[in-house]
Coordinates of C-alpha atoms in Angstrom, one line a residue:
Chain A
M5 CA -5.0 -53.8 -20.7
S6 CA -6.0 -51.5 -17.8
E7 CA -5.1 -51.5 -13.9
Y8 CA -8.6 -53.0 -13.4
D9 CA -8.1 -56.1 -15.7
F10 CA -8.1 -59.1 -13.6
H11 CA -5.0 -61.7 -14.1
P12 CA -6.2 -64.6 -16.6
L13 CA -5.9 -66.9 -13.6
V14 CA -8.4 -64.8 -11.5
K15 CA -10.8 -65.1 -14.7
Q16 CA -10.5 -68.6 -14.6
L17 CA -11.4 -68.7 -10.9
L18 CA -14.5 -66.6 -11.7
D19 CA -15.3 -69.0 -14.5
G20 CA -15.0 -71.8 -12.1
D21 CA -12.5 -73.6 -13.7
I22 CA -10.1 -73.5 -10.7
T23 CA -10.5 -72.8 -6.9
I24 CA -8.8 -69.6 -5.0
A25 CA -6.2 -72.5 -3.6
D26 CA -5.0 -72.8 -7.0
L27 CA -4.1 -69.4 -7.2
P28 CA -0.5 -68.5 -6.6
A29 CA -0.1 -66.4 -3.1
E30 CA 0.5 -63.2 -4.9
L31 CA -3.1 -63.4 -6.3
R32 CA -5.0 -64.2 -3.6
A33 CA -6.1 -60.9 -2.6
E34 CA -7.1 -60.4 -6.4
G35 CA -9.0 -63.8 -6.1
E36 CA -10.7 -62.9 -3.0
E37 CA -11.9 -59.6 -4.7
A38 CA -13.0 -61.4 -7.5
L39 CA -15.4 -63.8 -5.4
R40 CA -16.8 -60.9 -3.4
L41 CA -18.0 -59.6 -7.1
L42 CA -19.6 -62.8 -7.5
A43 CA -21.2 -62.9 -4.0
A44 CA -23.2 -59.8 -4.7
V45 CA -24.9 -61.3 -8.0
D46 CA -28.6 -61.3 -7.2
R47 CA -29.9 -64.5 -7.9
S48 CA -33.4 -64.1 -6.2
P49 CA -36.3 -65.6 -8.5
V50 CA -38.6 -63.1 -10.1
A51 CA -42.1 -64.2 -10.5
L52 CA -44.8 -63.0 -13.0
P53 CA -48.2 -64.5 -11.8
A54 CA -50.2 -61.9 -13.8
I55 CA -48.5 -62.8 -17.1
P56 CA -51.0 -65.6 -18.2
Q57 CA -54.0 -63.1 -17.8
R58 CA -52.1 -60.5 -19.5
V59 CA -51.1 -62.3 -22.6
M60 CA -54.5 -64.3 -23.1
R61 CA -56.1 -60.9 -22.7
A62 CA -54.0 -59.2 -25.3
L63 CA -54.8 -62.3 -27.6
T64 CA -58.4 -62.2 -27.1
R65 CA -59.0 -58.4 -26.8
P66 CA -61.4 -57.3 -29.6
P67 CA -60.4 -56.9 -32.4
Q68 CA -59.5 -60.4 -32.1
R69 CA -56.0 -61.3 -32.9
F70 CA -55.1 -64.2 -35.1
P71 CA -52.0 -65.3 -36.1
R72 CA -50.2 -65.3 -39.4
W73 CA -50.6 -69.1 -39.7
L74 CA -54.4 -68.7 -40.0
L75 CA -54.4 -65.8 -42.4
A76 CA -51.8 -67.2 -44.8
P77 CA -53.8 -70.3 -46.0
A78 CA -54.6 -70.9 -49.4
L79 CA -58.0 -68.9 -49.5
A80 CA -58.3 -66.9 -52.8
L81 CA -59.3 -63.7 -51.5
A82 CA -59.4 -61.9 -54.8
A83 CA -61.0 -58.6 -53.7
A84 CA -63.5 -57.0 -51.5
L85 CA -65.8 -54.0 -51.7
V86 CA -67.7 -51.7 -49.6
L87 CA -70.0 -49.7 -51.4
W88 CA -72.0 -47.2 -50.0
L89 CA -75.8 -47.2 -51.4
G90 CA -77.1 -44.5 -49.9
R91 CA -78.5 -42.5 -46.8
S92 CA -81.7 -43.6 -45.3
H93 CA -83.6 -43.1 -42.3
G94 CA -85.2 -45.6 -39.9
P95 CA -89.0 -45.5 -40.1
M96 CA -89.1 -45.2 -36.8
A97 CA -86.6 -42.4 -36.0
T98 CA -87.1 -40.6 -33.1
P99 CA -86.0 -37.3 -32.2
G100 CA -82.1 -37.5 -31.3
S101 CA -81.8 -40.7 -33.1
E102 CA -79.0 -41.0 -35.6
A103 CA -79.6 -41.4 -39.2
A104 CA -78.8 -44.9 -40.5
I105 CA -76.7 -45.2 -43.6
T106 CA -76.9 -48.5 -45.7
V107 CA -73.6 -50.2 -46.2
H108 CA -73.3 -52.9 -48.7
F109 CA -70.0 -55.2 -48.0
V110 CA -68.7 -57.3 -50.5
L111 CA -66.1 -59.9 -50.3
S112 CA -64.7 -62.4 -52.8
A113 CA -64.0 -65.6 -51.2
P114 CA -64.4 -68.4 -53.2
G115 CA -63.3 -71.4 -51.0
A116 CA -65.1 -69.7 -47.6
R117 CA -67.6 -72.0 -46.1
A118 CA -69.0 -69.0 -44.1
V119 CA -68.2 -65.2 -44.0
S120 CA -69.3 -62.4 -41.7
V121 CA -68.2 -58.8 -41.0
A122 CA -67.3 -58.0 -37.3
G123 CA -66.4 -54.4 -36.4
T124 CA -66.9 -51.5 -33.9
F125 CA -70.6 -51.4 -35.1
N126 CA -71.2 -54.8 -33.4
Q127 CA -68.6 -55.0 -30.9
W128 CA -66.3 -57.1 -32.9
D129 CA -68.9 -60.4 -32.7
P130 CA -68.1 -62.3 -35.7
R131 CA -71.7 -64.0 -35.6
A132 CA -73.4 -60.7 -35.3
S133 CA -73.5 -59.8 -39.0
P134 CA -73.0 -62.8 -41.5
L135 CA -72.6 -62.4 -45.1
V136 CA -74.7 -64.4 -47.7
R137 CA -73.2 -66.2 -50.8
A138 CA -74.2 -64.3 -54.0
G139 CA -74.2 -66.5 -56.6
A140 CA -71.5 -69.1 -57.6
N141 CA -68.6 -67.0 -58.1
G142 CA -67.5 -67.0 -54.6
M143 CA -69.0 -63.7 -53.7
W144 CA -70.3 -63.0 -50.4
T145 CA -72.4 -59.8 -49.3
A146 CA -74.2 -58.4 -46.6
T147 CA -76.2 -55.2 -46.1
L148 CA -76.0 -53.3 -42.8
K149 CA -77.5 -49.9 -41.5
L150 CA -74.8 -48.2 -39.6
P151 CA -75.0 -44.7 -37.9
A152 CA -73.1 -41.9 -39.4
G153 CA -69.2 -41.9 -38.2
Q154 CA -66.1 -43.9 -38.6
H155 CA -66.1 -47.5 -37.9
Q156 CA -63.3 -50.1 -38.1
Y157 CA -63.9 -53.7 -39.2
A158 CA -62.7 -56.7 -40.8
F159 CA -63.9 -59.8 -42.4
V160 CA -64.1 -63.2 -40.5
V161 CA -63.7 -66.3 -43.2
D162 CA -64.9 -69.5 -41.8
G163 CA -65.0 -68.1 -38.2
V164 CA -61.7 -67.9 -37.8
R165 CA -59.6 -66.0 -40.3
W166 CA -59.7 -62.4 -39.8
V167 CA -59.0 -60.5 -43.0
P168 CA -59.0 -56.6 -43.4
D169 CA -60.7 -55.6 -46.5
P170 CA -58.2 -54.7 -49.3
A171 CA -60.3 -52.2 -50.9
A172 CA -60.6 -49.8 -48.2
P173 CA -58.3 -48.0 -46.3
A174 CA -56.8 -49.5 -43.0
V175 CA -55.2 -48.6 -39.8
D176 CA -52.8 -50.7 -37.3
D177 CA -55.0 -52.2 -34.6
G178 CA -52.3 -51.6 -31.9
Y179 CA -51.4 -55.4 -32.0
G180 CA -49.5 -55.7 -35.3
R181 CA -52.7 -56.1 -37.4
R182 CA -54.6 -54.0 -39.7
N183 CA -58.4 -53.0 -39.4
S184 CA -60.4 -51.5 -42.4
V185 CA -61.8 -48.1 -41.8
L186 CA -65.0 -47.1 -43.2
T187 CA -66.1 -43.4 -42.7
L188 CA -69.7 -42.5 -43.2
Chain B
M259 CA -58.2 -81.5 -16.7
R260 CA -55.1 -82.2 -18.7
A261 CA -52.1 -83.8 -17.2
E262 CA -49.5 -81.1 -16.3
T263 CA -46.8 -83.2 -18.1
E264 CA -48.2 -82.9 -21.6
A265 CA -45.5 -82.4 -23.8
D266 CA -45.0 -78.9 -25.3
G267 CA -45.0 -80.0 -28.8
D268 CA -48.7 -81.7 -28.4
I269 CA -49.9 -78.3 -27.0
V270 CA -48.3 -76.4 -29.8
R271 CA -49.7 -78.7 -32.4
A272 CA -53.4 -78.4 -30.9
V273 CA -52.9 -74.6 -30.8
L274 CA -52.0 -74.7 -34.3
A275 CA -55.0 -76.9 -35.1
G276 CA -57.4 -74.0 -33.9
D277 CA -57.7 -74.8 -30.1
R278 CA -56.4 -71.2 -29.1
E279 CA -57.0 -71.5 -25.4
R280 CA -54.5 -74.2 -25.1
Y281 CA -52.1 -71.7 -25.6
A282 CA -52.5 -70.4 -22.1
Q283 CA -51.0 -73.7 -20.8
L284 CA -47.8 -73.0 -22.1
V285 CA -47.8 -69.3 -21.1
E286 CA -48.5 -70.6 -17.4
R287 CA -45.7 -73.2 -17.9
Y288 CA -43.1 -70.9 -18.5
R289 CA -44.4 -67.5 -17.3
D290 CA -41.5 -67.6 -14.8
R291 CA -38.8 -69.7 -16.7
Y292 CA -37.0 -66.6 -18.1
A293 CA -38.2 -63.8 -15.8
R294 CA -35.2 -63.5 -13.8
Y295 CA -33.1 -63.3 -17.1
A296 CA -35.3 -60.6 -18.3
A297 CA -35.4 -58.6 -15.2
R298 CA -31.6 -58.6 -14.8
M299 CA -31.0 -57.9 -18.8
L300 CA -33.6 -54.9 -18.5
G301 CA -32.8 -54.0 -14.9
S302 CA -36.6 -53.6 -13.9
R303 CA -39.2 -56.4 -13.1
D304 CA -41.8 -54.3 -14.6
A305 CA -39.8 -54.0 -18.0
A306 CA -39.2 -57.8 -17.7
E307 CA -43.0 -58.3 -17.5
D308 CA -43.7 -56.3 -20.4
A309 CA -41.1 -57.8 -22.3
V310 CA -42.2 -61.4 -21.4
Q311 CA -45.9 -60.8 -22.1
D312 CA -44.9 -59.3 -25.7
A313 CA -42.6 -62.3 -26.1
F314 CA -45.5 -64.8 -25.5
V315 CA -47.7 -62.6 -27.9
R316 CA -45.0 -62.7 -30.6
A317 CA -44.6 -66.4 -30.1
Y318 CA -48.2 -67.0 -30.9
D319 CA -48.3 -65.0 -33.9
Q320 CA -45.4 -66.7 -35.2
L321 CA -46.4 -70.3 -33.9
A322 CA -46.1 -71.8 -37.1
Q323 CA -42.6 -71.1 -37.5
C324 CA -41.5 -73.2 -34.5
Q325 CA -39.8 -75.7 -36.5
D326 CA -39.6 -78.2 -33.3
P327 CA -42.6 -77.9 -31.2
N328 CA -41.2 -80.0 -28.7
K329 CA -38.3 -77.3 -28.3
F330 CA -41.1 -74.3 -27.9
V331 CA -39.1 -73.2 -24.9
G332 CA -35.8 -72.6 -26.6
W333 CA -37.4 -70.9 -29.3
F334 CA -39.4 -68.7 -27.0
F335 CA -36.4 -67.7 -25.3
L336 CA -34.8 -66.6 -28.4
I337 CA -37.9 -64.3 -29.0
L338 CA -37.6 -63.0 -25.6
R339 CA -34.0 -62.3 -25.8
N340 CA -34.6 -60.4 -29.3
R341 CA -37.2 -58.5 -27.2
C342 CA -34.8 -57.8 -24.7
F343 CA -32.2 -56.5 -27.0
A344 CA -34.4 -54.3 -28.9
E345 CA -35.8 -52.6 -25.4
Q346 CA -32.3 -51.9 -24.9
R347 CA -31.3 -50.3 -28.0
R348 CA -34.4 -48.1 -27.6
N349 CA -33.5 -47.1 -23.9
R350 CA -29.7 -46.7 -24.6
T351 CA -29.7 -43.2 -23.3
K352 CA -32.0 -43.8 -20.3
A353 CA -30.2 -43.6 -16.9
P354 CA -30.2 -47.0 -15.3
L355 CA -30.2 -45.7 -11.7
E356 CA -34.1 -46.1 -11.3
A357 CA -34.0 -49.4 -13.3
A358 CA -31.5 -50.9 -10.7
D359 CA -33.7 -49.7 -8.0
G360 CA -36.5 -51.9 -9.4
V361 CA -34.6 -54.9 -9.1
A362 CA -32.7 -54.4 -5.9
A363 CA -36.3 -53.2 -4.4
V364 CA -37.0 -57.2 -4.3
D365 CA -34.6 -57.5 -1.5
T366 CA -36.1 -56.1 1.7
A367 CA -34.6 -58.0 4.8
D368 CA -31.0 -56.8 4.2
D369 CA -31.7 -53.3 2.3
R370 CA -29.4 -51.4 4.7
T371 CA -26.5 -54.1 4.8
E372 CA -23.5 -54.0 3.0
T373 CA -24.4 -56.8 1.0
A374 CA -27.6 -55.3 -0.3
E375 CA -25.4 -52.0 -1.3
R376 CA -23.0 -54.4 -3.2
R377 CA -25.9 -56.2 -4.8
R378 CA -27.4 -52.9 -6.0
A379 CA -23.9 -51.7 -7.2
L380 CA -23.3 -54.7 -9.1
Q381 CA -26.8 -54.5 -11.0
L382 CA -26.0 -51.0 -12.0
A383 CA -22.7 -52.1 -13.2
L384 CA -24.0 -55.0 -15.3
L385 CA -26.5 -52.3 -16.8
D386 CA -23.2 -50.8 -17.9
L387 CA -22.2 -53.4 -19.8
T388 CA -22.9 -54.0 -23.5
P389 CA -26.0 -56.4 -23.9
D390 CA -24.0 -59.2 -25.3
Q391 CA -21.4 -59.1 -22.2
R392 CA -24.6 -58.6 -19.7
E393 CA -26.4 -61.6 -21.4
V394 CA -23.3 -63.8 -21.0
F395 CA -22.8 -62.6 -17.3
V396 CA -26.7 -63.4 -16.5
L397 CA -26.8 -66.6 -18.0
K398 CA -23.7 -67.9 -16.5
H399 CA -23.7 -66.3 -13.0
V400 CA -27.6 -65.5 -12.3
E401 CA -28.9 -68.4 -14.4
G402 CA -26.1 -70.9 -13.6
L403 CA -25.8 -72.2 -16.9
S404 CA -22.3 -73.4 -18.3
Y405 CA -20.3 -72.0 -21.2
G406 CA -21.5 -75.1 -23.1
E407 CA -25.0 -74.6 -22.5
I408 CA -24.9 -70.8 -23.3
A409 CA -23.2 -71.7 -26.5
E410 CA -26.0 -74.1 -27.5
R411 CA -28.5 -71.7 -26.5
L412 CA -27.1 -69.0 -28.7
S413 CA -25.7 -70.8 -31.3
T414 CA -22.3 -69.4 -30.6
S415 CA -19.0 -70.8 -29.5
V416 CA -17.6 -71.2 -26.0
P417 CA -14.2 -69.2 -26.9
S418 CA -16.3 -66.1 -28.2
L419 CA -18.4 -66.5 -25.0
K420 CA -15.4 -66.5 -22.6
M421 CA -14.1 -63.5 -24.3
R422 CA -17.5 -61.4 -23.8
M423 CA -17.3 -62.6 -20.2
H424 CA -13.5 -61.8 -19.5
R425 CA -14.3 -58.3 -20.6
A426 CA -17.4 -58.1 -18.7
Y427 CA -15.3 -59.0 -15.6
D428 CA -12.9 -56.4 -16.1
K429 CA -15.2 -53.8 -16.8
L430 CA -17.4 -54.8 -13.8
R431 CA -14.2 -54.8 -11.6
E432 CA -13.6 -51.0 -12.8
Q433 CA -17.2 -50.2 -11.9
L434 CA -17.2 -51.8 -8.4
R435 CA -13.8 -50.7 -7.2
D436 CA -15.3 -49.0 -4.6
H437 CA -17.5 -51.8 -3.4
T438 CA -15.3 -54.9 -3.5

């Protein structure tokens, strides 16, 4: 107990269980002090009109975010592989143009209907770089020519499931997801 | 245009089925519902805005774990609550004065009145409570919930809430001894 503790009856007043008229005369002043405290409570509303825009922007900002419930399903992604096949130069290379490097993307996704790769090299557009099915063993492949430098990417399965490449190093995308990293 | 009265559960199920844009309806519907709670818990409107945004993003990520889609808003509240508590743990050492100014700045009409001064002093004193004490005070005296409603929302008991609240009253009285 400290000298600042309210009397139990005054606490009941603050809780709304009794009124100040229920307090004995000697507790009225303390009761009024307690009610002044409650009168200072700020109940003015707080509006956050920008929230819907902020939230939806955070959810769609590239690389697109996809929740765990889209990543979890029973899709047997056995392994993925990125092979650097070699350096080549575009036939029409002009002075100042960057060297292009041929990169072969491979993903094992036996149950997938469509696979693509999206990354910093194609503005994270899931439709820009489709992989094609290679044989009947569930392998999907694509060959792209990319400029030298560091790229981040992820595979997009069936247009909705964003899957980092388990065979490549990855970094956090700043939104709780992992992007694969390819350095050429 | 879809009816505004569409049940939360229907929207949640649509989002889970792949119609992700529908999530904006839930955000629009509940963007302000707990904004005041977050602002009073964190002491600043800006911090509340960040917390509410983050809670909506987390809720989206974990939507499949919302066991009763018709109770989305109660589930969302718990995510926001966790976010507020985590924020307070991170900022435990921060001086609250500036933060309280941020909330008190909402009032402009009576900034110089005694009422405004008491209001600001109370907000500062609230930031000095433990998060548990502050929460029960905010839910009861700012949001206007009964002990029973708070107990249901936080899955705790009324006596335990009262104990927290009564300690909060004493602490506030001490903090506000020059203002009441």
